[in-house]
Amino acid sequence: MHGAWKVLAASMGLGLVLSGCSGGGSPAPANSALTAHGPINIWYSNNEQEVAWGKAMVEAWNSAHPDEKIDGQEIPAGKTSEEVIGAAITAGTAPCLVFNTAPSAVGQFQRQGGLVNLSSFPDGASYIEARTGAAADQYKAEDGGYYQLPWKSNPVMIFYNKDLFAKAGLDPDKPNLSTFDDFLAAARKIKSSGAAKYAIYPAPTSEFFQTQFDFMPLYAAESGGKQIVQDGKATFNDASGLAVANFWKTIYSEGLAGKETVQGDAFATKISAMAIVGPWAIASYKGKVNWGAVPVPTSAGKPADQIYTFSDAKNVGLFTACKNQGTAWDVLKFATSTDQDGKLLSTTGQMPMRQDLQKAYPDFFAKNTAYKQFGDQAARTVEVPGGPHTVEVLQTLRDAYTKAVISGVGDLQQALNDAASKVENILAGRACWAGCSARPTWSTWR
């Protein structure tokens, strides 16, 4: 799943310079398109489970709507799905719906004029908010509209290898990883015992999306559910951010995580005893790792039911090239209905973004106990900051993190403060004259 974030590293392929010094936003779609009905086309992800769900959903709709049929297909091949979608927006050939829209890309797609504001439909905002609950607020655009429907999440947790924990003399059933100190103690024992070469191995590379799988989950937990940007201000340089950064700095300075890129999956190959991943990994590690999972740690060891984490969500966008947007909106509601969300859950193991998820599907969670804790965690997730500058914000934080945390160079608080200042300049549109580095094109983030 989160390999899909290796996306925007080459996203769009359009050579567009991200200009924080100009305005943005998509034009309002024509009223006639909003209410038009007829055939539509959609794209869905190309992984096996989502293809199966997508085909079944299309068949169910088409059998009941012969005059408004869906032509469904996998996202066309390209370096990344975001690149393909961005190019289709530019060419005016985007499908009506894409069931694989990364929140990090939504602001840029909106800026290209490619996305319909779902709040334009009479029941648009009310439907999204009723289905998703309070978490929907994280997906609102600056203008208060919804240019994405929150669809499914993969809330990340700490996976640990029970066999390697036993080998290290740790209790595989009660791993005691809830506090930073306890986590570090376990990590040191794993390394000193030789049970594994490394305790944990988050990707140490500098791409913007890597922040979502080391700093952001722990910051969400430590801060009680803060995003790294709120109301145009960076938050990650607060006491919670410093605590999380110091935790990871210790991990790297003591060699408990590697600083070089590892080939393949370090957890699956037992190079590391732990990993930060979501429920998609349950099927992936089946038969390969005797795993357990616990929430990410905090400094004080908060109870599991108070822990927030990164969502690793994929959402649905409705695109302005669509001529029959009335049908597209009806299909979007059908595809995210209680029935279809249940089928998505059972087919893919990913968590539909609806409030009271476990109450909606008690049979699934009773029969599939490995997913139960992820169903609980799905109620407390934090998303990347929205808007057209998401990638710039994440890259700015990642650059500071790579230098100060992974490499251990410079003062940590100062590094976070400097990154926060740069982020706020970017968000205020001052980056071009406030001494921030020049903005690279999408295609240079590879």
mmCIF file of C-alpha atoms in Angstrom, residues 125-398:
data_model
loop_
_atom_site.group_PDB
_atom_site.id
_atom_site.type_symbol
_atom_site.label_atom_id
_atom_site.label_comp_id
_atom_site.label_asym_id
_atom_site.label_seq_id
_atom_site.Cartn_x
_atom_site.Cartn_y
_atom_site.Cartn_z
ATOM 1 C CA ALA A 125 -21.090 17.674 2.191
ATOM 2 C CA SER A 126 -23.820 16.091 4.297
ATOM 3 C CA TYR A 127 -23.210 12.651 2.780
ATOM 4 C CA ILE A 128 -19.444 12.800 3.327
ATOM 5 C CA GLU A 129 -19.783 14.063 6.890
ATOM 6 C CA ALA A 130 -22.460 11.551 7.837
ATOM 7 C CA ARG A 131 -20.393 8.655 6.505
ATOM 8 C CA THR A 132 -16.962 9.749 7.710
ATOM 9 C CA GLY A 133 -17.804 11.692 10.854
ATOM 10 C CA ALA A 134 -15.495 14.267 12.389
ATOM 11 C CA ALA A 135 -12.492 12.914 10.473
ATOM 12 C CA ALA A 136 -13.976 14.432 7.304
ATOM 13 C CA ASP A 137 -12.729 17.854 8.409
ATOM 14 C CA GLN A 138 -9.164 16.805 7.555
ATOM 15 C CA TYR A 139 -10.176 16.455 3.916
ATOM 16 C CA LYS A 140 -11.764 19.863 3.460
ATOM 17 C CA ALA A 141 -10.104 22.279 1.055
ATOM 18 C CA GLU A 142 -9.174 25.850 1.953
ATOM 19 C CA ASP A 143 -12.432 27.059 0.399
ATOM 20 C CA GLY A 144 -14.419 24.698 2.657
ATOM 21 C CA GLY A 145 -15.299 22.307 -0.146
ATOM 22 C CA TYR A 146 -14.602 18.619 -0.575
ATOM 23 C CA TYR A 147 -12.536 17.774 -3.648
ATOM 24 C CA GLN A 148 -12.113 14.191 -2.474
ATOM 25 C CA LEU A 149 -14.335 11.696 -0.752
ATOM 26 C CA PRO A 150 -12.552 10.027 2.187
ATOM 27 C CA TRP A 151 -12.715 6.387 1.139
ATOM 28 C CA LYS A 152 -10.415 3.897 2.855
ATOM 29 C CA SER A 153 -7.495 3.948 5.265
ATOM 30 C CA ASN A 154 -4.665 1.702 6.356
ATOM 31 C CA PRO A 155 -3.941 3.015 9.867
ATOM 32 C CA VAL A 156 -0.317 2.219 10.603
ATOM 33 C CA MET A 157 0.815 0.398 13.727
ATOM 34 C CA ILE A 158 3.951 -1.346 14.968
ATOM 35 C CA PHE A 159 4.214 -4.863 13.545
ATOM 36 C CA TYR A 160 6.694 -7.035 15.406
ATOM 37 C CA ASN A 161 8.120 -10.484 14.710
ATOM 38 C CA LYS A 162 7.119 -12.744 17.596
ATOM 39 C CA ASP A 163 9.820 -15.309 16.846
ATOM 40 C CA LEU A 164 12.586 -12.706 16.848
ATOM 41 C CA PHE A 165 11.224 -11.188 20.051
ATOM 42 C CA ALA A 166 11.333 -14.604 21.740
ATOM 43 C CA LYS A 167 14.869 -15.104 20.440
ATOM 44 C CA ALA A 168 15.844 -11.783 22.022
ATOM 45 C CA GLY A 169 14.328 -12.814 25.360
ATOM 46 C CA LEU A 170 11.319 -10.528 24.987
ATOM 47 C CA ASP A 171 7.754 -11.630 25.654
ATOM 48 C CA PRO A 172 6.185 -12.187 22.212
ATOM 49 C CA ASP A 173 2.669 -11.933 23.607
ATOM 50 C CA LYS A 174 3.275 -8.856 25.779
ATOM 51 C CA PRO A 175 6.041 -6.993 23.964
ATOM 52 C CA ASN A 176 5.998 -3.887 26.207
ATOM 53 C CA LEU A 177 6.474 -1.261 23.495
ATOM 54 C CA SER A 178 4.071 1.434 24.626
ATOM 55 C CA THR A 179 6.532 4.066 25.884
ATOM 56 C CA PHE A 180 9.567 5.506 24.141
ATOM 57 C CA ASP A 181 11.809 4.179 26.902
ATOM 58 C CA ASP A 182 10.313 0.685 26.770
ATOM 59 C CA PHE A 183 10.516 0.632 22.982
ATOM 60 C CA LEU A 184 14.177 1.653 23.098
ATOM 61 C CA ALA A 185 14.929 -0.984 25.735
ATOM 62 C CA ALA A 186 13.363 -3.689 23.551
ATOM 63 C CA ALA A 187 15.165 -2.376 20.478
ATOM 64 C CA ARG A 188 18.520 -2.478 22.259
ATOM 65 C CA LYS A 189 17.903 -6.040 23.395
ATOM 66 C CA ILE A 190 17.002 -7.127 19.868
ATOM 67 C CA LYS A 191 20.259 -5.723 18.542
ATOM 68 C CA SER A 192 22.536 -6.829 21.390
ATOM 69 C CA SER A 193 21.130 -10.359 21.367
ATOM 70 C CA GLY A 194 21.688 -10.737 17.650
ATOM 71 C CA ALA A 195 18.042 -11.710 17.138
ATOM 72 C CA ALA A 196 17.971 -9.300 14.210
ATOM 73 C CA LYS A 197 20.484 -6.903 12.700
ATOM 74 C CA TYR A 198 18.148 -3.978 13.335
ATOM 75 C CA ALA A 199 15.210 -3.407 15.642
ATOM 76 C CA ILE A 200 13.220 -1.425 13.059
ATOM 77 C CA TYR A 201 13.971 -0.129 9.588
ATOM 78 C CA PRO A 202 11.849 2.751 8.316
ATOM 79 C CA ALA A 203 13.026 3.935 4.920
ATOM 80 C CA PRO A 204 15.901 6.381 5.603
ATOM 81 C CA THR A 205 15.596 8.071 2.227
ATOM 82 C CA SER A 206 14.705 11.723 1.717
ATOM 83 C CA GLU A 207 11.497 11.520 -0.345
ATOM 84 C CA PHE A 208 8.705 13.619 1.113
ATOM 85 C CA PHE A 209 6.319 10.707 1.617
ATOM 86 C CA GLN A 210 8.666 8.832 3.976
ATOM 87 C CA THR A 211 7.733 11.262 6.759
ATOM 88 C CA GLN A 212 4.358 9.570 6.811
ATOM 89 C CA PHE A 213 5.863 6.311 8.041
ATOM 90 C CA ASP A 214 8.187 7.427 10.825
ATOM 91 C CA PHE A 215 7.664 10.951 12.177
ATOM 92 C CA MET A 216 3.963 11.518 11.431
ATOM 93 C CA PRO A 217 2.475 8.406 13.094
ATOM 94 C CA LEU A 218 4.346 9.018 16.327
ATOM 95 C CA TYR A 219 3.627 12.740 16.227
ATOM 96 C CA ALA A 220 -0.074 12.036 15.779
ATOM 97 C CA ALA A 221 0.044 9.761 18.823
ATOM 98 C CA GLU A 222 2.214 11.983 21.016
ATOM 99 C CA SER A 223 0.229 15.147 20.242
ATOM 100 C CA GLY A 224 -3.205 13.616 20.708
ATOM 101 C CA GLY A 225 -4.175 13.773 17.050
ATOM 102 C CA LYS A 226 -2.595 16.954 15.666
ATOM 103 C CA GLN A 227 -1.857 17.397 11.991
ATOM 104 C CA ILE A 228 1.630 18.723 11.247
ATOM 105 C CA VAL A 229 0.015 21.925 9.954
ATOM 106 C CA GLN A 230 -3.097 23.545 11.441
ATOM 107 C CA ASP A 231 -4.675 26.835 10.406
ATOM 108 C CA GLY A 232 -1.712 27.733 8.240
ATOM 109 C CA LYS A 233 0.790 27.207 11.061
ATOM 110 C CA ALA A 234 3.309 24.414 11.487
ATOM 111 C CA THR A 235 2.821 22.389 14.662
ATOM 112 C CA PHE A 236 5.599 19.819 14.377
ATOM 113 C CA ASN A 237 8.204 21.961 16.188
ATOM 114 C CA ASP A 238 6.270 21.832 19.466
ATOM 115 C CA ALA A 239 7.163 19.714 22.508
ATOM 116 C CA SER A 240 5.518 16.627 20.977
ATOM 117 C CA GLY A 241 7.465 17.010 17.758
ATOM 118 C CA LEU A 242 10.743 17.432 19.619
ATOM 119 C CA ALA A 243 10.047 14.333 21.734
ATOM 120 C CA VAL A 244 9.313 12.257 18.627
ATOM 121 C CA ALA A 245 12.357 13.579 16.782
ATOM 122 C CA ASN A 246 14.595 12.830 19.773
ATOM 123 C CA PHE A 247 13.188 9.294 19.956
ATOM 124 C CA TRP A 248 14.040 8.624 16.310
ATOM 125 C CA LYS A 249 17.417 10.343 16.654
ATOM 126 C CA THR A 250 18.274 7.914 19.441
ATOM 127 C CA ILE A 251 17.175 4.988 17.285
ATOM 128 C CA TYR A 252 19.555 6.070 14.535
ATOM 129 C CA SER A 253 22.455 7.190 16.719
ATOM 130 C CA GLU A 254 22.546 3.794 18.451
ATOM 131 C CA GLY A 255 22.333 1.835 15.204
ATOM 132 C CA LEU A 256 18.922 0.387 16.063
ATOM 133 C CA ALA A 257 17.758 1.282 12.547
ATOM 134 C CA GLY A 258 19.757 1.337 9.339
ATOM 135 C CA LYS A 259 20.704 4.506 7.505
ATOM 136 C CA GLU A 260 21.123 2.910 4.091
ATOM 137 C CA THR A 261 18.452 1.895 1.633
ATOM 138 C CA VAL A 262 17.592 -1.770 2.026
ATOM 139 C CA GLN A 263 16.533 -3.937 -0.883
ATOM 140 C CA GLY A 264 13.109 -5.479 -0.409
ATOM 141 C CA ASP A 265 11.090 -5.535 2.786
ATOM 142 C CA ALA A 266 13.378 -5.484 5.827
ATOM 143 C CA PHE A 267 10.641 -6.881 8.076
ATOM 144 C CA ALA A 268 9.611 -9.708 5.757
ATOM 145 C CA THR A 269 13.256 -10.733 5.298
ATOM 146 C CA LYS A 270 13.902 -10.537 9.059
ATOM 147 C CA ILE A 271 16.579 -7.869 8.742
ATOM 148 C CA SER A 272 14.481 -5.949 11.252
ATOM 149 C CA ALA A 273 12.257 -7.206 14.046
ATOM 150 C CA MET A 274 9.665 -4.422 13.684
ATOM 151 C CA ALA A 275 7.992 -2.280 11.039
ATOM 152 C CA ILE A 276 5.416 0.514 10.797
ATOM 153 C CA VAL A 277 2.693 -0.707 8.441
ATOM 154 C CA GLY A 278 -1.077 -0.948 8.067
ATOM 155 C CA PRO A 279 -3.611 -3.774 7.712
ATOM 156 C CA TRP A 280 -2.723 -4.319 4.062
ATOM 157 C CA ALA A 281 0.357 -6.089 5.441
ATOM 158 C CA ILE A 282 -1.663 -8.856 7.099
ATOM 159 C CA ALA A 283 -2.167 -10.690 3.815
ATOM 160 C CA SER A 284 1.330 -9.752 2.635
ATOM 161 C CA TYR A 285 3.080 -11.283 5.657
ATOM 162 C CA LYS A 286 0.860 -14.352 5.909
ATOM 163 C CA GLY A 287 3.035 -17.446 6.015
ATOM 164 C CA LYS A 288 6.212 -15.322 6.070
ATOM 165 C CA VAL A 289 6.260 -13.712 9.503
ATOM 166 C CA ASN A 290 4.760 -14.765 12.826
ATOM 167 C CA TRP A 291 3.682 -11.241 13.632
ATOM 168 C CA GLY A 292 1.904 -9.270 16.310
ATOM 169 C CA ALA A 293 0.831 -5.626 16.225
ATOM 170 C CA VAL A 294 0.618 -2.841 18.797
ATOM 171 C CA PRO A 295 -0.088 0.894 18.579
ATOM 172 C CA VAL A 296 2.821 3.236 17.966
ATOM 173 C CA PRO A 297 4.599 4.328 21.154
ATOM 174 C CA THR A 298 4.318 7.615 23.021
ATOM 175 C CA SER A 299 6.564 9.146 25.671
ATOM 176 C CA ALA A 300 4.150 8.347 28.513
ATOM 177 C CA GLY A 301 2.576 5.187 27.103
ATOM 178 C CA LYS A 302 -0.976 6.287 26.369
ATOM 179 C CA PRO A 303 -3.745 3.659 26.427
ATOM 180 C CA ALA A 304 -4.397 2.065 23.030
ATOM 181 C CA ASP A 305 -7.830 3.664 22.770
ATOM 182 C CA GLN A 306 -6.234 7.127 22.935
ATOM 183 C CA ILE A 307 -3.572 6.577 20.296
ATOM 184 C CA TYR A 308 -3.807 8.373 16.959
ATOM 185 C CA THR A 309 -1.752 7.403 13.916
ATOM 186 C CA PHE A 310 -1.219 8.193 10.247
ATOM 187 C CA SER A 311 -4.137 7.165 8.035
ATOM 188 C CA ASP A 312 -2.340 6.015 4.854
ATOM 189 C CA ALA A 313 -5.625 6.738 3.092
ATOM 190 C CA LYS A 314 -6.655 6.568 -0.533
ATOM 191 C CA ASN A 315 -9.721 8.547 -1.552
ATOM 192 C CA VAL A 316 -12.032 9.072 -4.524
ATOM 193 C CA GLY A 317 -11.987 12.070 -6.823
ATOM 194 C CA LEU A 318 -14.702 13.161 -9.253
ATOM 195 C CA PHE A 319 -13.108 14.877 -12.249
ATOM 196 C CA THR A 320 -14.282 17.921 -14.175
ATOM 197 C CA ALA A 321 -13.821 16.177 -17.535
ATOM 198 C CA CYS A 322 -16.830 14.019 -16.633
ATOM 199 C CA LYS A 323 -19.896 14.914 -18.708
ATOM 200 C CA ASN A 324 -22.385 12.971 -16.583
ATOM 201 C CA GLN A 325 -21.496 14.154 -13.101
ATOM 202 C CA GLY A 326 -24.968 13.437 -11.746
ATOM 203 C CA THR A 327 -24.469 9.753 -12.457
ATOM 204 C CA ALA A 328 -20.897 9.893 -11.167
ATOM 205 C CA TRP A 329 -22.105 11.255 -7.821
ATOM 206 C CA ASP A 330 -24.776 8.566 -7.599
ATOM 207 C CA VAL A 331 -22.149 5.915 -8.355
ATOM 208 C CA LEU A 332 -19.839 7.384 -5.746
ATOM 209 C CA LYS A 333 -22.549 7.104 -3.106
ATOM 210 C CA PHE A 334 -23.378 3.564 -4.242
ATOM 211 C CA ALA A 335 -19.715 2.525 -4.126
ATOM 212 C CA THR A 336 -19.349 3.878 -0.576
ATOM 213 C CA SER A 337 -22.657 2.578 0.752
ATOM 214 C CA THR A 338 -22.791 0.359 3.808
ATOM 215 C CA ASP A 339 -23.100 -2.689 1.561
ATOM 216 C CA GLN A 340 -20.215 -1.829 -0.755
ATOM 217 C CA ASP A 341 -17.977 -0.692 2.100
ATOM 218 C CA GLY A 342 -18.550 -4.070 3.692
ATOM 219 C CA LYS A 343 -17.524 -5.798 0.494
ATOM 220 C CA LEU A 344 -14.439 -3.611 0.229
ATOM 221 C CA LEU A 345 -13.502 -4.505 3.806
ATOM 222 C CA SER A 346 -13.947 -8.238 3.301
ATOM 223 C CA THR A 347 -12.242 -8.296 -0.100
ATOM 224 C CA THR A 348 -9.229 -6.090 0.633
ATOM 225 C CA GLY A 349 -8.872 -5.912 4.422
ATOM 226 C CA GLN A 350 -8.646 -2.122 4.162
ATOM 227 C CA MET A 351 -10.715 0.066 6.439
ATOM 228 C CA PRO A 352 -13.613 2.045 4.905
ATOM 229 C CA MET A 353 -13.535 5.561 6.312
ATOM 230 C CA ARG A 354 -16.867 5.540 8.077
ATOM 231 C CA GLN A 355 -17.667 6.283 11.680
ATOM 232 C CA ASP A 356 -18.506 3.338 13.975
ATOM 233 C CA LEU A 357 -16.759 0.961 11.579
ATOM 234 C CA GLN A 358 -16.694 -2.029 13.907
ATOM 235 C CA LYS A 359 -20.365 -1.595 14.810
ATOM 236 C CA ALA A 360 -21.254 -1.520 11.121
ATOM 237 C CA TYR A 361 -19.494 -4.833 10.420
ATOM 238 C CA PRO A 362 -19.454 -6.874 13.632
ATOM 239 C CA ASP A 363 -19.440 -10.220 11.822
ATOM 240 C CA PHE A 364 -16.327 -9.383 9.830
ATOM 241 C CA PHE A 365 -14.328 -8.340 12.865
ATOM 242 C CA ALA A 366 -15.582 -11.302 14.901
ATOM 243 C CA LYS A 367 -14.430 -13.725 12.208
ATOM 244 C CA ASN A 368 -11.232 -11.868 11.296
ATOM 245 C CA THR A 369 -9.748 -11.040 14.677
ATOM 246 C CA ALA A 370 -6.385 -9.979 13.194
ATOM 247 C CA TYR A 371 -8.134 -6.924 11.772
ATOM 248 C CA LYS A 372 -9.987 -5.947 14.937
ATOM 249 C CA GLN A 373 -7.314 -3.663 16.380
ATOM 250 C CA PHE A 374 -6.986 -1.924 13.013
ATOM 251 C CA GLY A 375 -10.734 -1.389 12.969
ATOM 252 C CA ASP A 376 -10.406 0.295 16.341
ATOM 253 C CA GLN A 377 -7.377 2.318 15.258
ATOM 254 C CA ALA A 378 -9.209 3.484 12.125
ATOM 255 C CA ALA A 379 -11.347 5.719 14.321
ATOM 256 C CA ARG A 380 -8.253 7.760 15.253
ATOM 257 C CA THR A 381 -6.212 8.699 12.222
ATOM 258 C CA VAL A 382 -4.440 11.854 11.088
ATOM 259 C CA GLU A 383 -3.988 12.940 7.476
ATOM 260 C CA VAL A 384 -1.346 14.937 5.628
ATOM 261 C CA PRO A 385 -2.068 18.687 5.447
ATOM 262 C CA GLY A 386 -4.314 19.593 2.545
ATOM 263 C CA GLY A 387 -3.958 22.204 -0.171
ATOM 264 C CA PRO A 388 -1.779 22.734 -3.236
ATOM 265 C CA HIS A 389 1.483 22.784 -1.242
ATOM 266 C CA THR A 390 1.251 19.419 0.525
ATOM 267 C CA VAL A 391 4.315 17.960 -1.130
ATOM 268 C CA GLU A 392 6.403 21.065 -0.475
ATOM 269 C CA VAL A 393 5.411 21.027 3.191
ATOM 270 C CA LEU A 394 6.257 17.355 3.589
ATOM 271 C CA GLN A 395 9.517 17.724 1.689
ATOM 272 C CA THR A 396 10.594 20.659 3.859
ATOM 273 C CA LEU A 397 9.995 18.634 7.006
ATOM 274 C CA ARG A 398 11.696 15.581 5.502
#
